[in-house]
Short mmCIF file of C-alpha atoms in Angstrom, two decimals:
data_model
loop_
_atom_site.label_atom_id
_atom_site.label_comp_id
_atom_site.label_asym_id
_atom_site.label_seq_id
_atom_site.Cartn_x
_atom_site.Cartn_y
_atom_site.Cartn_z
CA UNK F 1 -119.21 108.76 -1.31
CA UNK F 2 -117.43 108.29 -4.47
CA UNK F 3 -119.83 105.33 -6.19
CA UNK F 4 -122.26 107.63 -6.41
CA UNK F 5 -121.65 110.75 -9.10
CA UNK F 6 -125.32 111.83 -8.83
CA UNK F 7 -125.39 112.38 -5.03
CA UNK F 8 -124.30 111.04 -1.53
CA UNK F 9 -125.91 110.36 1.80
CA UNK F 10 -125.77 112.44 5.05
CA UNK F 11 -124.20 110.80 8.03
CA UNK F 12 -127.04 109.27 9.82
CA UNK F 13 -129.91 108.79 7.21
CA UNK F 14 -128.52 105.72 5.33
CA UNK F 15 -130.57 104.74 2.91
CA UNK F 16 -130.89 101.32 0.59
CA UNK F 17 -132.30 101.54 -2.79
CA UNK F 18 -132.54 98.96 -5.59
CA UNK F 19 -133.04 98.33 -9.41
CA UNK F 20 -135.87 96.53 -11.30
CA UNK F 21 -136.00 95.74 -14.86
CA UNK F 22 -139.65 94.63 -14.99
CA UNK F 23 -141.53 96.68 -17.20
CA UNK F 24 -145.30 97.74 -17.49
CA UNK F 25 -146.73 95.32 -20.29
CA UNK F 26 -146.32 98.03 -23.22
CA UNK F 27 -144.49 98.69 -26.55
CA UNK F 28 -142.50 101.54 -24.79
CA UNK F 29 -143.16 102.13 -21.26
CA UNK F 30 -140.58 100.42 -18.15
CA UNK F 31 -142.17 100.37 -15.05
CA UNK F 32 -139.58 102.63 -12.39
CA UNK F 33 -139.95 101.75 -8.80
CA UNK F 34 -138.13 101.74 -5.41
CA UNK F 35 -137.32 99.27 -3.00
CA UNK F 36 -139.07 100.26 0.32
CA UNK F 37 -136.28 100.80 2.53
CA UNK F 38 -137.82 99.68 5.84
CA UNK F 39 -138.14 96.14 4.35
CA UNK F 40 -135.09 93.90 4.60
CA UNK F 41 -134.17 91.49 2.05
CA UNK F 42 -135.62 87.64 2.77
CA UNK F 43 -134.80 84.61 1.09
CA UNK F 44 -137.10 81.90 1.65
CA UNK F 45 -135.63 78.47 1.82
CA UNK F 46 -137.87 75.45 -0.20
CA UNK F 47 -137.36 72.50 2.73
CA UNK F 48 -138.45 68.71 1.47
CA UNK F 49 -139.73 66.61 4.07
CA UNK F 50 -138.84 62.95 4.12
CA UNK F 51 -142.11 60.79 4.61
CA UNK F 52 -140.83 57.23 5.60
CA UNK F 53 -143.25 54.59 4.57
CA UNK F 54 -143.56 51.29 6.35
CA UNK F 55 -144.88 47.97 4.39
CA UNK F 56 -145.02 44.49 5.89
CA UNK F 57 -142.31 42.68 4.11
CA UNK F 58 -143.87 41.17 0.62
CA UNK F 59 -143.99 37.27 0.83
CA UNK F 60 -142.14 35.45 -2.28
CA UNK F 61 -144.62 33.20 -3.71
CA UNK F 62 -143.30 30.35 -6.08
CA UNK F 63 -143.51 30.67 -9.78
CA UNK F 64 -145.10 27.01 -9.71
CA UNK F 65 -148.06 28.33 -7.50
CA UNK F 66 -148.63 31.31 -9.68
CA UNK F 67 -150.41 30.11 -13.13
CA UNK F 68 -153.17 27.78 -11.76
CA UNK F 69 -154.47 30.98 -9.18
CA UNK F 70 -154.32 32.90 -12.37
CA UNK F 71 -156.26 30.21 -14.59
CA UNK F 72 -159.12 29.73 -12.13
CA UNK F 73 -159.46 33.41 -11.63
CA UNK F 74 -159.93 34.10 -15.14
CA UNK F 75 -162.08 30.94 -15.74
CA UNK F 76 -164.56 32.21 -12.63
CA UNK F 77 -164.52 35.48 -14.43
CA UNK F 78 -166.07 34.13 -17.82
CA UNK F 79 -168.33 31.84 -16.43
CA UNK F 80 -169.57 35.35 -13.98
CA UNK F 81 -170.01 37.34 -17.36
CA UNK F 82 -171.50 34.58 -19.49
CA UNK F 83 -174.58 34.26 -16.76
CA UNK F 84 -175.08 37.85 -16.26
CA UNK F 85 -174.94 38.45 -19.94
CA UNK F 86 -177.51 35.41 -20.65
CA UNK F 87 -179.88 36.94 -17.95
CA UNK F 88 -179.93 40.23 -18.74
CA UNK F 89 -180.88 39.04 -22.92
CA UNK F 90 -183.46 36.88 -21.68
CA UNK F 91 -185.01 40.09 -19.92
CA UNK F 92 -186.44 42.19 -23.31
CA UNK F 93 -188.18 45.05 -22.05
CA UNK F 94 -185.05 45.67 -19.83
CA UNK F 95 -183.00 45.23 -23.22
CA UNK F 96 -185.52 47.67 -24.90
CA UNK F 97 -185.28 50.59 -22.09
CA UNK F 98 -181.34 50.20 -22.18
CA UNK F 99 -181.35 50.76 -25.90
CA UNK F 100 -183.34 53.70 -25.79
CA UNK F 101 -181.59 55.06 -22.58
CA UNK F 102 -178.58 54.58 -24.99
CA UNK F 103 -179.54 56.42 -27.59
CA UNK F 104 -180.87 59.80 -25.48
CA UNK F 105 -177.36 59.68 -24.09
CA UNK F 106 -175.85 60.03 -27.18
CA UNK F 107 -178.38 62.56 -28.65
CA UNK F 108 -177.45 64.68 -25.63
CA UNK F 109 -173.83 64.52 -25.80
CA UNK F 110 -173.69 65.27 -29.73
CA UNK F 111 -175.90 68.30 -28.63
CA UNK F 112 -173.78 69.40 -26.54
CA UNK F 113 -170.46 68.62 -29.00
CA UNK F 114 -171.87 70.17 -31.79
CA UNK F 115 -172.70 73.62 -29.49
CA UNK F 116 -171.85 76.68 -31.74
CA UNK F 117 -171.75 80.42 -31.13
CA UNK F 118 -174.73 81.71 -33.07
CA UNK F 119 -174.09 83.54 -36.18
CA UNK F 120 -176.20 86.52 -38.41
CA UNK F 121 -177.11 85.69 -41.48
CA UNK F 122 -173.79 87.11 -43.32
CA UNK F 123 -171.69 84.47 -40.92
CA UNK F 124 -170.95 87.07 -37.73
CA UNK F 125 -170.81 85.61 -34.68
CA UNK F 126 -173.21 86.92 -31.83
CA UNK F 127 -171.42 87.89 -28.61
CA UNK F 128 -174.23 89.42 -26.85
CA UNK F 129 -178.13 89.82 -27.43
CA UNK F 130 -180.88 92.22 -26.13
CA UNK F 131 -183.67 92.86 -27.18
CA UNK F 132 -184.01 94.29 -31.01
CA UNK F 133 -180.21 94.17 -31.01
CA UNK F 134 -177.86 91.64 -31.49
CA UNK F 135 -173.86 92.63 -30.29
CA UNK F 136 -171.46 90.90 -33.14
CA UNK F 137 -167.56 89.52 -32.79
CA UNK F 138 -167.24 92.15 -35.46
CA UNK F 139 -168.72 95.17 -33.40
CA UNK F 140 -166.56 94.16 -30.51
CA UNK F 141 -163.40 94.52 -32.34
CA UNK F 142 -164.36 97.07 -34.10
CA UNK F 143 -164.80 99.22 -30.76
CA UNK F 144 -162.01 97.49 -28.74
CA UNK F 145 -159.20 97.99 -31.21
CA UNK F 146 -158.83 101.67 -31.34
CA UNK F 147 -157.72 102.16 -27.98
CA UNK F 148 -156.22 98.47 -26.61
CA UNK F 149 -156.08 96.93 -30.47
CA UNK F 150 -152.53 97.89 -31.27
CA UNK F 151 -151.02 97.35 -27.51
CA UNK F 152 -152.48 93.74 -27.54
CA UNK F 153 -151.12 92.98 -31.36
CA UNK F 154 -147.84 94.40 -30.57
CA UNK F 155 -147.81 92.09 -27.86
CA UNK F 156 -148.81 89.22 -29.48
CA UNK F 157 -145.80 89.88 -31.95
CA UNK F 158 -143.51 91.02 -29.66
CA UNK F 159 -144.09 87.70 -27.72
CA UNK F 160 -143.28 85.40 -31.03
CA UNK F 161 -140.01 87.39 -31.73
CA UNK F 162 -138.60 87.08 -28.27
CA UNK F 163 -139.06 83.33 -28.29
CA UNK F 164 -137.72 83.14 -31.58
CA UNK F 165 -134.43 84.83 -30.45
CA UNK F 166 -133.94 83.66 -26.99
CA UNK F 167 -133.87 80.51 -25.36
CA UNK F 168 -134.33 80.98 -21.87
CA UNK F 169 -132.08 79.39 -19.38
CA UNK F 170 -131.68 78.47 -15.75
CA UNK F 171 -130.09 81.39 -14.65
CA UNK F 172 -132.99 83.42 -16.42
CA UNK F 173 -135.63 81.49 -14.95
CA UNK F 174 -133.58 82.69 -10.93
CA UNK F 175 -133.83 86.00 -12.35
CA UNK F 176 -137.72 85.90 -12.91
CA UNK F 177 -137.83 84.18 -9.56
CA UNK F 178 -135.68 86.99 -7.66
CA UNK F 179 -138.08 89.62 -9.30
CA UNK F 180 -141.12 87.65 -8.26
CA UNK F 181 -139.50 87.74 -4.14
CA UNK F 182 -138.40 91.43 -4.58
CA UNK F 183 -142.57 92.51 -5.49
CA UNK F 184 -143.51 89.98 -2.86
CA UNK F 185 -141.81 92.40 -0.75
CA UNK F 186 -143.07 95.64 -1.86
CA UNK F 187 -147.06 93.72 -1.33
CA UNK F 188 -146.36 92.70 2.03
CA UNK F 189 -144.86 96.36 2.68
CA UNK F 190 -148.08 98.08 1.41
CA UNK F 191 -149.83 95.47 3.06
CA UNK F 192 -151.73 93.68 0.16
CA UNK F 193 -151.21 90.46 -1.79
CA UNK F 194 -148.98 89.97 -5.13
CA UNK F 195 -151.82 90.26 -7.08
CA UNK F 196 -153.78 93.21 -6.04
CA UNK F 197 -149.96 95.02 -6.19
CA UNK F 198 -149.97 93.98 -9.20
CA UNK F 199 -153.22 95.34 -10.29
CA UNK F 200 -152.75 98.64 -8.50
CA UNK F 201 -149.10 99.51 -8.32
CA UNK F 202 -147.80 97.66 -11.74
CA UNK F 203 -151.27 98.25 -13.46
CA UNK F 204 -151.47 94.60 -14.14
CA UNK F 205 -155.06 93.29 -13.84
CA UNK F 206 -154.73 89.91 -15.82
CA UNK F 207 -152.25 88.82 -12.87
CA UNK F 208 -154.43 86.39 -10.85
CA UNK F 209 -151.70 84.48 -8.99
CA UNK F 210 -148.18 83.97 -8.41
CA UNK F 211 -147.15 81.90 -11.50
CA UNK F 212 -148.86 84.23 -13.58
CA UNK F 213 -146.70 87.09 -12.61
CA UNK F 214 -143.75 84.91 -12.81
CA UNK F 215 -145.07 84.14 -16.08
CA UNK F 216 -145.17 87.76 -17.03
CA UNK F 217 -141.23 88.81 -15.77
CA UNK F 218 -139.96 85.99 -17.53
CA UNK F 219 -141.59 86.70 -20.74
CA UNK F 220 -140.87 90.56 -20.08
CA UNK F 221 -137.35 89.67 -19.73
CA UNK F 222 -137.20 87.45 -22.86
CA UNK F 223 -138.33 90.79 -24.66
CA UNK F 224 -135.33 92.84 -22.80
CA UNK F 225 -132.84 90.68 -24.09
CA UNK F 226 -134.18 90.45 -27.56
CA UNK F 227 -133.92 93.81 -27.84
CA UNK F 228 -130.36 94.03 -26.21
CA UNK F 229 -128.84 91.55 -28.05
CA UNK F 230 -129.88 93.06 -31.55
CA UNK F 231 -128.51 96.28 -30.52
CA UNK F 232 -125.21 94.47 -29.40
CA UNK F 233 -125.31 92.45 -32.28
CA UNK F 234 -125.44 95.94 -34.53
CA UNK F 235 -122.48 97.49 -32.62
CA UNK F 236 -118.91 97.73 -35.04
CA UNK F 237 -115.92 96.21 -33.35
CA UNK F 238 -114.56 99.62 -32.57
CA UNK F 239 -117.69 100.69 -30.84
CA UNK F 240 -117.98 97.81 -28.50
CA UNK F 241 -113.87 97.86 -27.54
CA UNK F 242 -114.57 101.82 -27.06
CA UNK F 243 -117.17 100.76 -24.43
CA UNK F 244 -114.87 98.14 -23.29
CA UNK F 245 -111.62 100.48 -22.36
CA UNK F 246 -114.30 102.98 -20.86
CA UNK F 247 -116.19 100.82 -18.45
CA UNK F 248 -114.39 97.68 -17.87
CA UNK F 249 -111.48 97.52 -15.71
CA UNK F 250 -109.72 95.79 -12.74
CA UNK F 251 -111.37 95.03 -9.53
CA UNK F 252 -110.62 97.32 -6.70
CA UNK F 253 -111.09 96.39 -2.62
CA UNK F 254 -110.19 99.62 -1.03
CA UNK F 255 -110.95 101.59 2.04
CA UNK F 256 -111.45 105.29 2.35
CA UNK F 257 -111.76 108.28 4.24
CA UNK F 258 -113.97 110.87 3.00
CA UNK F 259 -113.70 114.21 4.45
CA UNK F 260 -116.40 116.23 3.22
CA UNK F 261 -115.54 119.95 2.55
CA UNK F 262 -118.91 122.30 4.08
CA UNK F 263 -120.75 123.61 0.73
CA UNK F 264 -122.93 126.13 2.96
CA UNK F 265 -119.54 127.77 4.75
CA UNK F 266 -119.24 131.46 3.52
CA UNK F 267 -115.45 130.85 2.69
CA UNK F 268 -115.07 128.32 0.75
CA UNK F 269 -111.62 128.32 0.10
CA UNK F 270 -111.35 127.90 4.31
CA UNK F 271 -113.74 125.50 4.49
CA UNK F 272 -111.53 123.34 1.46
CA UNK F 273 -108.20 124.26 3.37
CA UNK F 274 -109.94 122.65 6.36
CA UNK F 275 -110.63 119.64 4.67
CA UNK F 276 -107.44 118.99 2.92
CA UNK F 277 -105.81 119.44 6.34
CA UNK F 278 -108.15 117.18 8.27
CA UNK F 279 -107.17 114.64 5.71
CA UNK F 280 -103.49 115.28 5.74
CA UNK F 281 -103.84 114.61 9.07
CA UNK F 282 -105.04 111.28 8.84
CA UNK F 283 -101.87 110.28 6.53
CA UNK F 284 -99.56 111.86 9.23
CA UNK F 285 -101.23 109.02 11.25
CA UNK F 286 -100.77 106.35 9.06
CA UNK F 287 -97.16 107.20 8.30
CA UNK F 288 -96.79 106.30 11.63
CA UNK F 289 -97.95 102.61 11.75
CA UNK F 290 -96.48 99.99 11.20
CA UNK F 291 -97.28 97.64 7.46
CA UNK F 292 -98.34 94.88 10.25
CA UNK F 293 -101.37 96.95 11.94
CA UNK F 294 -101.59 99.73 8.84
CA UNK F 295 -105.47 98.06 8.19
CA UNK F 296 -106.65 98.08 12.05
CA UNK F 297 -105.37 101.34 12.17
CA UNK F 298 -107.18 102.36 8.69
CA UNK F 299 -110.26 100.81 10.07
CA UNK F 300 -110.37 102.74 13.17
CA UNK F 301 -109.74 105.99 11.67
CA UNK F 302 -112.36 105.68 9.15
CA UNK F 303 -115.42 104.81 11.44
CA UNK F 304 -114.20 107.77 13.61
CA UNK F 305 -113.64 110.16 10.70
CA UNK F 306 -115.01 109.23 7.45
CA UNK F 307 -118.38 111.71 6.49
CA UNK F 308 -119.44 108.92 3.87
CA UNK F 309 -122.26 107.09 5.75
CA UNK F 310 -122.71 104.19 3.42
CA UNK F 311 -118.79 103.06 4.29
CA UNK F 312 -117.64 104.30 7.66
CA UNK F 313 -119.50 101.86 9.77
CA UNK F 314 -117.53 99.03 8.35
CA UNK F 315 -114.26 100.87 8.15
CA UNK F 316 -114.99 102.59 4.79
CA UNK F 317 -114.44 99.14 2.98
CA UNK F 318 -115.72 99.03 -0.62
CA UNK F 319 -115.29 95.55 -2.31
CA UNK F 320 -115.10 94.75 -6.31
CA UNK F 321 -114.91 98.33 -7.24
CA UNK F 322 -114.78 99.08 -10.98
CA UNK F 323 -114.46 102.66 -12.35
CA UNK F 324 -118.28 102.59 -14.04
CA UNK F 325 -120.38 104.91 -11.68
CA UNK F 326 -117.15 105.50 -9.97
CA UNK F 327 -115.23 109.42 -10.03
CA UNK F 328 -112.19 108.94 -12.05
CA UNK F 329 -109.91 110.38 -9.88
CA UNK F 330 -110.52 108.52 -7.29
CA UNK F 331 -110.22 105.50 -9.16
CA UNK F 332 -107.18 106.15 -10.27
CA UNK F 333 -105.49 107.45 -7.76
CA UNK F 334 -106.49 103.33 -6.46
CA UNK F 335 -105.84 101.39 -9.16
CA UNK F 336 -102.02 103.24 -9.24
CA UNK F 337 -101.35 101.66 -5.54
CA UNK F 338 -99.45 98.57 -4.83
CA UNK F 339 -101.90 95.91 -2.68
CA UNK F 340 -101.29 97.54 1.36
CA UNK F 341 -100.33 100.98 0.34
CA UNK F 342 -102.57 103.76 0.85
CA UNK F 343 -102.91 107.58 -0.79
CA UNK F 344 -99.80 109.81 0.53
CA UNK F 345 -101.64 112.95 -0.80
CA UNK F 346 -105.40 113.34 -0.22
CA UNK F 347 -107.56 112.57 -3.23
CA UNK F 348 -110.10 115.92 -4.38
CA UNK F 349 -113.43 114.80 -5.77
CA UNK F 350 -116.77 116.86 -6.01
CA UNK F 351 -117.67 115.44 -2.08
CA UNK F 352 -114.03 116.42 -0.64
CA UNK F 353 -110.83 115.25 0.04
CA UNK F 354 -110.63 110.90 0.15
CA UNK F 355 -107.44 108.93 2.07
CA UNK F 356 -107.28 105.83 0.10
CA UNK F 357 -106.64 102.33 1.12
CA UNK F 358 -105.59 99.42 -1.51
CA UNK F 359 -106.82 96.21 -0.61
CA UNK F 360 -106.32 94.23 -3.03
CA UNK F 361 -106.91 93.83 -7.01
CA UNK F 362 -108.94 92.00 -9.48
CA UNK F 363 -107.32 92.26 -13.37
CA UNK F 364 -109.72 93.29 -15.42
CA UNK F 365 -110.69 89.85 -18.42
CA UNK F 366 -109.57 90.40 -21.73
CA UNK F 367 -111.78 91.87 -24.36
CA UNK F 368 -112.59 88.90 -26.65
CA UNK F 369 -112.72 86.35 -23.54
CA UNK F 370 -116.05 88.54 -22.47
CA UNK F 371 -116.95 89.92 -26.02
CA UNK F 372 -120.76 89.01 -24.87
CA UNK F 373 -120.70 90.84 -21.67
CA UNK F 374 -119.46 93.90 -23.54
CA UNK F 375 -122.11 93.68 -26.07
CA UNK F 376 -124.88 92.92 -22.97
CA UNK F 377 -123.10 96.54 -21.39
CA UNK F 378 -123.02 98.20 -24.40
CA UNK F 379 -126.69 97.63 -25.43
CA UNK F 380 -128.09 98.35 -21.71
CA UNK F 381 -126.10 101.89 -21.59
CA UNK F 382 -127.60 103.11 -24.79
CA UNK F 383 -131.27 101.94 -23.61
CA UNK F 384 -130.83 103.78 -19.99
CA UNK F 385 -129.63 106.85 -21.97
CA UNK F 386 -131.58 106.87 -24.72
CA UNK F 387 -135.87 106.48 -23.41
CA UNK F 388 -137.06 106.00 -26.56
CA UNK F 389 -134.18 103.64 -28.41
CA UNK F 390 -136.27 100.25 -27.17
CA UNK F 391 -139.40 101.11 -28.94
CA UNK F 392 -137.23 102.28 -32.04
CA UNK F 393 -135.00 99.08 -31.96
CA UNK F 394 -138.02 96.85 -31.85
CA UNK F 395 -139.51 98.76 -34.85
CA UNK F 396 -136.64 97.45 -36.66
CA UNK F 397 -136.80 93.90 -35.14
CA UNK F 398 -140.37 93.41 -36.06
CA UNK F 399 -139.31 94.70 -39.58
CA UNK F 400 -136.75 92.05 -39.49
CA UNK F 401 -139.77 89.89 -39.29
CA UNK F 402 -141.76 91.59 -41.69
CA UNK F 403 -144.40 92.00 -39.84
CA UNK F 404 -147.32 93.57 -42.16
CA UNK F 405 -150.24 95.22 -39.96
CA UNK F 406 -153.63 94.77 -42.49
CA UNK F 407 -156.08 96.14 -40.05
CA UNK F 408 -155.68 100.61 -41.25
CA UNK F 409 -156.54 101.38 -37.57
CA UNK F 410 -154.10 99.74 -35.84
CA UNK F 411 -151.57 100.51 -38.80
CA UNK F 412 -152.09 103.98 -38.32
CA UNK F 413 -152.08 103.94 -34.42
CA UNK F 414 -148.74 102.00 -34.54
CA UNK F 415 -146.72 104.18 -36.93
CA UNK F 416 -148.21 107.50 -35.36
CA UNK F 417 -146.28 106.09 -32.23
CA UNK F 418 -143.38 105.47 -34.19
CA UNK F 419 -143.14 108.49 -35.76
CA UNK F 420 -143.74 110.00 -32.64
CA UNK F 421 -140.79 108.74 -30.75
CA UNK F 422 -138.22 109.31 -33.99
CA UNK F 423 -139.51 113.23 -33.98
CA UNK F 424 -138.86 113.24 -29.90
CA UNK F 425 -135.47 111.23 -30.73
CA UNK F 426 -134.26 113.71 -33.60
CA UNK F 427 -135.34 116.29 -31.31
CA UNK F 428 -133.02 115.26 -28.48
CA UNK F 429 -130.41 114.89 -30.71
CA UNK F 430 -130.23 118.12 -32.22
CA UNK F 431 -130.43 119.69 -28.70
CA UNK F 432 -127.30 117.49 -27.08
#
């Protein structure tokens, strides 16, 4: 299967996989997972139901007919309040209970206004008493912030920057929302809700419902792209077109016949000759239909020949293929054919010998009309390839910021990490 470089299936154990980009709430650390593949993709449809309401029609009164109702409702209203108002003064010790009634009412609710957290004598406040101790604010921090302190700052700061820099918009907001559905999935596959996944699987225990997790990927995501777009925005002109001639190109629809050559056969060189003729045998075939029923033909030969298992089924069809992830010789041996013609010589990659099929052909867009899709590709190859370049790049955002850490703790924690991931950086460097 040539969209895969890093493996390919066996005939008969298909197998679906997919991608997340939601990451574990740390400074450096993207939460990997896999799709379960016995769960097939839902989309739930939001359905509005119409209520219709019925009212008796309204009956039109006349403008004339309006004021005097209003007049003698008002006028019975002041004559009501004058009476009770008169009775009730004429009635002291009632007036006298009231007043005092009033006034424990307000006592109580300035009490309970005025409510402070107690404080030592030097201004602390008290979290937590027992007896002959009392815990302070102060002691708290003190012992939470060596081991959460700088993870929860970072955040904090992290959090500011990315709304700074991004401005979220619809199709950011589906994005969260398609995350949310694909967890959803992996919950009801391990047969708990979103949030106990959460808690278990993610290690998010602050997620106690379905918003908040939304809440979460959309703020992660924020983060992603602040981070992408400053590398993008660092990249020189020849570095991004570089990227550009090397992994954007035209759209291919092809079909293919893969004819795998047998890795565990003693000879090898028989077990390629095999395979080259098995192939060459399939273009004998071809030569022989006509341009009119060449694609039936195609079809049929690849669900009865083809060894790749992810394409034969549907007549070894692969739609919008571009050469990123793709072998090159494969793809090029594509992208050389007219629309309807197909290989005349089989095509050698590392899974065999591939009879090629050119559907039809998307040009690739110029460079400057998708200069920001470059950049986008250009700064999301460099973070899958490099693990530690996100926690270095923000380093230099929050610098950007000038963030100051005061607290020598957490200073020290956070540029022990630092310098941690430059050593392992420099280290990987010297060895590639």
């Amino acid at each position: 299967m040539p969209k895969n470089e890093t493996g390919k299936n066996t005939k008969g154990t298909k197998k679906t996989t997919t991608k997340s980009n939601v990451s574990k709430k740390t400074t450096s650390t993207k939460k990997a997972t896999t799709k379960p593949a016995a769960k097939k993709s839902t989309t739930t449809k939001k359905t509005t139901t119409k209520v219709e309401v019925k009212t008796e029609p309204t009956k039109v009164v006349e403008k004339e007919t309006i004021k005097p109702v209003v007049n003698e409702k008002i006028t019975e209203r002041k004559n009501n309040n004058e009476s009770s108002v008169n009775g009730l003064m004429s009635n002291t010790p009632f007036v006298i209970a009231l007043c005092v009634i009033v006034i424990l009412i307000a006592i109580l609710i300035f009490a309970i206004c005025s409510k402070r957290v107690p404080k030592t004598s030097n201004g602390d406040e008290i979290i937590a008493s027992l007896k002959g101790k009392d815990i302070t604010a102060n002691e708290l921090f003190e012992a939470l912030k060596e081991e959460n302190g700088t993870n929860a700052l970072i955040d904090l700061v992290d959090t500011y920057i990315a709304n700074k820099e991004i401005t979220i918009k619809d199709e950011d907001k589906e994005y969260a929302k398609e995350v949310v559905n694909y967890y959803k999935q992996y919950a009801e596959y391990y047969g708990v809700d979103l949030m106990t996944f959460a808690a278990n699987y993610l290690g998010l225990s602050n997620i106690t419902s379905e918003d908040d997790f939304y809440d979460f990927v959309l703020e992660d995501y924020k983060k992603t792209l602040a981070v992408k777009n400053y590398i993008g925005d660092e990249a020189t002109e020849d570095e991004l077109k570089e990227h550009y001639s090397s992994n954007f190109s035209n759209k291919l629809t092809v079909r293919h016949i893969l004819i795998e050559v047998d890795q565990e056969a003693e000879d090898k060189d028989a077990a390629d000759r095999e395979a080259y003729d098995k192939a060459v045998n399939l273009i004998n075939q071809l030569n022989e239909t006509s341009a009119e029923e060449l694609n039936a033909k195609f079809e049929d030969l690849a669900k009865n020949n083809s060894d790749d298992t992810a394409t034969y089924s549907n007549g070894g069809l692969m739609e919008d293929m571009v050469k990123t992830g793709i072998q090159e010789s494969f793809f090029n041996a594509a992208n050389e054919l007219k629309d309807g013609e197909y290989t005349k010589e089989p095509v050698k990659t590392t899974y065999g010998y591939h009879v090629i099929l050119k559907i039809s052909s998307t040009p690739v867009e110029k460079y400057d009309d998708i200069k920001d899709q470059v950049k986008d590709s250009y700064a999301e190859n460099l973070l899958s390839s490099d693990a530690n370049l996100r926690v270095l790049k923000w380093d230099e955002l929050r610098s950007k910021y000038k963030m100051s850490i005061k607290d020598d703790i957490i200073k020290k924690t956070y540029e022990d990490i630092i310098n941690e991931q430059k050593k392992s950086d420099n280290n990987e460097t010297e060895e590639n």
